[in-house]
N, CA and C of each residue as an Amber inpcrd file, in Angstrom:
protein
   243
  12.4630000  17.8640000   8.1510000  11.2790000  17.6200000   7.4040000
  10.1460000  17.2840000   8.7070000   9.0980000  17.6300000   8.3350000
   7.9540000  17.2810000   9.0230000   7.1320000  16.2260000   8.2240000
   6.4100000  15.4090000   9.0770000   5.6310000  14.2090000   8.2890000
   4.4660000  14.2340000   9.3670000   3.1000000  13.8550000   8.8950000
   1.8040000  13.7090000   9.7100000   1.3460000  12.3240000   9.5190000
   1.5490000  11.6210000  10.2980000   1.3230000  10.1470000  10.4690000
  -0.4420000  10.1470000  10.5930000  -0.9530000   9.3120000   9.6020000
  -2.4870000   9.5000000   9.5880000  -2.8370000   8.1040000   9.6810000
  -4.1010000   7.9170000   9.9360000  -4.9210000   6.6740000  10.2200000
  -4.6370000   5.8770000   8.8300000  -4.6250000   6.3870000   7.6780000
  -4.3790000   5.8080000   6.5160000  -3.1250000   5.1660000   6.4430000
  -1.9960000   5.7290000   6.8890000  -0.8580000   5.1460000   6.9980000
  -0.6240000   3.9160000   7.8570000  -1.3670000   4.1420000   8.9980000
  -1.5750000   3.1240000  10.2140000  -2.3220000   1.8890000   9.5220000
  -3.2110000   2.1810000   8.7110000  -4.0950000   0.9700000   7.9250000
  -3.1150000   0.1770000   7.0240000  -2.4610000   0.8380000   6.2610000
  -1.7220000   0.4960000   5.3990000  -0.5630000  -0.6190000   5.9540000
   0.0220000   0.2380000   7.0370000   1.1840000  -0.6950000   7.8660000
   0.4200000  -1.9200000   8.5570000  -0.5950000  -1.7930000   9.0660000
  -1.4370000  -2.8560000   9.6670000  -1.5880000  -4.1430000   8.8970000
  -1.6060000  -3.9850000   7.5470000  -1.8850000  -4.7890000   6.4450000
  -0.5750000  -5.2820000   5.7460000   0.5880000  -4.6500000   5.9690000
   1.7190000  -4.9690000   5.3780000   2.0800000  -6.4820000   5.7370000
   2.7020000  -6.9980000   4.6320000   3.1580000  -8.3620000   4.6640000
   4.5920000  -8.6230000   5.3780000   4.5910000  -8.8170000   6.6420000
   5.8760000  -8.6690000   7.1760000   6.5020000 -10.0660000   7.7100000
   7.5780000 -10.4980000   7.2410000   8.3090000 -11.6230000   7.5600000
   9.3590000 -11.3350000   8.1980000  10.3490000 -12.4070000   8.5810000
  11.5610000 -12.4670000   9.1320000  12.7740000 -12.6690000   8.2910000
  13.6610000 -11.8420000   7.9640000  14.9330000 -11.9970000   7.1730000
  15.8740000 -12.4580000   8.0060000  16.4230000 -13.7080000   7.8870000
  17.4060000 -14.4110000   8.6440000  18.8080000 -13.8190000   8.4600000
  19.0030000 -12.8620000   7.5220000  20.3900000 -12.4240000   7.2320000
  21.0550000 -11.7390000   8.3690000  22.2960000 -11.9620000   8.5470000
  23.1330000 -11.3580000   9.6370000  22.5440000 -11.5890000  10.8860000
  21.7940000 -10.4890000  11.6690000  21.3830000 -10.6540000  12.9130000
  19.8640000 -10.9010000  12.7400000  19.4660000 -10.6450000  11.5320000
  17.7450000 -10.9490000  11.2920000  16.9460000  -9.5320000  11.6260000
  15.9680000  -9.3180000  10.9470000  15.2860000  -8.2000000  10.8740000
  13.8020000  -8.3830000  10.3530000  12.9130000  -7.8810000  10.6730000
  11.6000000  -7.6720000  10.3410000  11.7130000  -7.0440000   8.6280000
  11.0620000  -7.7780000   7.5310000  11.1700000  -7.2550000   6.4010000
   9.8060000  -7.3230000   5.6440000   9.5320000  -6.4000000   4.8660000
   8.2850000  -6.3380000   4.0020000   8.6420000  -6.5800000   2.4910000
   7.9730000  -7.4700000   1.9330000   8.3190000  -7.9130000   0.5320000
   7.9370000  -7.1230000  -0.2420000   8.9010000  -6.1750000  -1.1010000
   8.6140000  -5.1000000  -1.9580000   7.8130000  -5.4610000  -3.1570000
   7.4820000  -6.8350000  -3.7270000   6.8700000  -6.9370000  -4.8050000
   5.3280000  -7.0480000  -4.3680000   5.2270000  -7.7620000  -3.0170000
   3.9120000  -7.8350000  -2.4660000   3.7360000  -7.3060000  -0.9960000
   3.7620000  -6.0720000  -0.9680000   3.8240000  -5.4770000   0.4390000
   2.6070000  -5.6170000   1.3190000   1.4840000  -5.9070000   0.5160000
   0.0190000  -6.1830000   1.4580000  -0.4290000  -7.2540000   0.9520000
   0.4200000  -8.3440000   0.4300000  -0.0330000  -9.7150000   0.3120000
  -0.3140000 -10.0320000  -1.2140000  -0.6400000  -9.1340000  -2.0050000
  -0.8240000  -9.5520000  -3.5320000  -0.0220000  -8.7230000  -4.1830000
   0.1120000  -9.1830000  -5.4130000   1.0120000  -8.3900000  -6.3870000
   0.3500000  -7.0730000  -7.1380000  -0.7810000  -6.7550000  -6.8300000
  -1.3650000  -5.5930000  -7.3760000  -1.5030000  -4.6110000  -6.2320000
  -0.3730000  -3.7140000  -6.0930000  -0.2650000  -3.1280000  -4.8730000
  -1.3370000  -2.0090000  -4.9200000  -1.6150000  -1.2180000  -5.9420000
  -2.5710000  -0.2630000  -5.8340000  -4.1220000  -0.8270000  -5.5740000
  -4.5020000  -1.9190000  -6.0700000  -5.5790000  -2.5800000  -5.8510000
  -5.6140000  -2.9080000  -4.3370000  -4.6510000  -3.4770000  -3.7290000
  -4.4770000  -3.6170000  -2.3160000  -4.7280000  -2.4140000  -1.6260000
  -4.1640000  -1.4970000  -2.0300000  -4.1740000  -0.0260000  -1.1720000
  -5.6060000   0.4470000  -1.3100000  -6.2830000   0.1900000  -2.2080000
  -7.7840000   0.7120000  -2.4120000  -8.5630000  -0.1540000  -1.5720000
  -8.3540000  -1.3750000  -1.4760000  -9.1240000  -2.3930000  -0.8100000
  -8.9200000  -2.0360000   0.6810000  -7.8190000  -1.8060000   1.1360000
  -7.5150000  -1.4650000   2.4430000  -8.1390000  -0.0730000   2.9920000
  -8.0810000   0.9280000   2.1760000  -8.5890000   2.2440000   2.3730000
  -9.9410000   2.5770000   2.0330000 -10.6090000   1.5290000   1.3040000
 -12.0190000   1.6790000   0.9720000 -12.2770000   2.5830000  -0.0930000
 -11.2740000   2.5460000  -1.1720000 -11.3280000   3.4280000  -2.1940000
 -11.9830000   2.6110000  -3.4640000 -13.3120000   3.0400000  -3.7900000
 -14.0390000   2.0470000  -4.7220000 -13.6050000   2.0140000  -5.9450000
 -13.1110000   3.3960000  -6.5890000 -12.8560000   3.4050000  -8.0550000
 -14.2210000   3.0700000  -8.7890000 -14.0120000   2.5480000 -10.0660000
 -15.1220000   2.3560000 -10.8730000 -14.7930000   1.0270000 -11.6660000
 -16.1290000   0.3390000 -11.8990000 -15.8250000  -0.9230000 -12.6730000
 -16.4530000  -0.9120000 -13.9570000 -15.5440000  -1.3510000 -15.1350000
 -15.8130000  -1.2380000 -16.4830000 -16.9280000  -2.3380000 -16.8330000
 -17.1740000  -2.3110000 -18.1920000 -18.2340000  -3.2990000 -18.5870000
 -17.8800000  -4.7660000 -18.5000000 -16.4030000  -4.8500000 -18.2160000
 -15.8520000  -6.4700000 -18.2460000 -15.6430000  -6.8020000 -16.7430000
 -16.1810000  -5.9030000 -15.9460000 -15.9040000  -6.1770000 -14.5230000
 -14.4900000  -5.9900000 -13.8400000 -13.7480000  -5.3030000 -14.6470000
 -12.5520000  -4.7760000 -14.0530000 -12.4040000  -3.3950000 -13.3520000
 -11.6500000  -3.4000000 -12.1840000 -11.7730000  -2.2040000 -11.5360000
 -10.8520000  -1.2770000 -11.7750000 -11.1090000   0.0090000 -11.8360000
 -10.2330000   1.1540000 -12.4510000 -10.0770000   2.2570000 -11.3020000
  -9.2690000   3.0390000 -11.5320000  -9.1130000   4.3360000 -10.6540000
  -8.7810000   5.5530000 -11.4300000  -9.2730000   6.6530000 -10.9860000
  -8.9960000   7.9070000 -11.6570000  -7.5870000   8.2410000 -11.3150000
  -6.9170000   9.0720000 -12.0320000  -5.5510000   9.4570000 -12.1280000
  -5.3510000  10.2400000 -10.8260000  -6.4210000  10.9480000 -10.2990000
  -6.2290000  11.5440000  -8.7620000  -6.2790000  10.4970000  -7.7400000
  -7.1390000   9.3390000  -7.9000000  -7.0740000   8.4380000  -6.9880000
  -5.7610000   7.4590000  -6.8750000  -5.2090000   7.1720000  -8.1010000
  -4.1570000   6.5310000  -8.3830000  -2.7950000   7.3490000  -7.8530000
  -2.7800000   8.4110000  -8.0210000  -1.5460000   9.4930000  -7.4440000
  -1.7330000   9.6450000  -5.9490000  -2.9170000   9.5370000  -5.5640000
  -3.1210000   9.7650000  -3.8430000  -2.6810000   8.5010000  -3.2640000
  -3.1240000   7.2940000  -3.7360000  -2.6650000   5.9860000  -3.4850000
  -1.2970000   5.7020000  -3.3560000  -0.6510000   6.0350000  -4.6080000
   0.9760000   6.0660000  -4.7070000   1.5690000   6.8220000  -3.4960000
   1.2200000   7.9940000  -3.3200000   1.6880000   8.9840000  -2.1800000
   1.4840000   8.3940000  -0.8220000   0.4340000   7.9110000  -0.5720000
   0.3390000   7.2390000   0.5270000   1.0700000   5.8030000   0.7760000
   1.1790000   5.0060000  -0.2200000   2.0490000   3.9770000  -0.0910000
   3.4180000   4.1930000   0.0450000   3.9250000   5.2770000  -0.6760000
   5.3920000   5.6880000  -0.5630000   5.5680000   6.4270000   0.7940000
   4.6310000   6.8980000   1.4760000   4.9190000   7.5300000   2.6640000
   4.9470000   6.4670000   3.7870000   4.6600000   5.4100000   3.4130000
   4.8480000   4.3870000   4.7330000   6.3260000   4.0330000   5.0140000
   7.2630000   4.3870000   4.1420000   8.5390000   4.4530000   4.4570000
   8.7020000   5.1950000   5.5670000   8.2270000   6.3610000   5.6750000
   8.5820000   7.4530000   6.8100000   7.5990000   6.9160000   7.8250000
   6.4850000   6.4940000   7.6920000   5.4420000   6.1920000   8.6830000
   5.8230000   5.0390000   9.3290000
């Protein structure tokens, strides 16, 4: 398997919320519910990567299917990164 580490992966990992898990010997751990500190993972990814999306008439931010798919792929690729 080949993998290309990009600046986007590095940006996401730099914003990862890492804590210490004291189980057994202990190890760094990323909270799977809030990997970037908040519970809305895709909005966190968008903010970190500067993806604007669009704001509806109620002020809620949304993203196209293409943007959502790309953000999901980048987030999942952080496992390899």
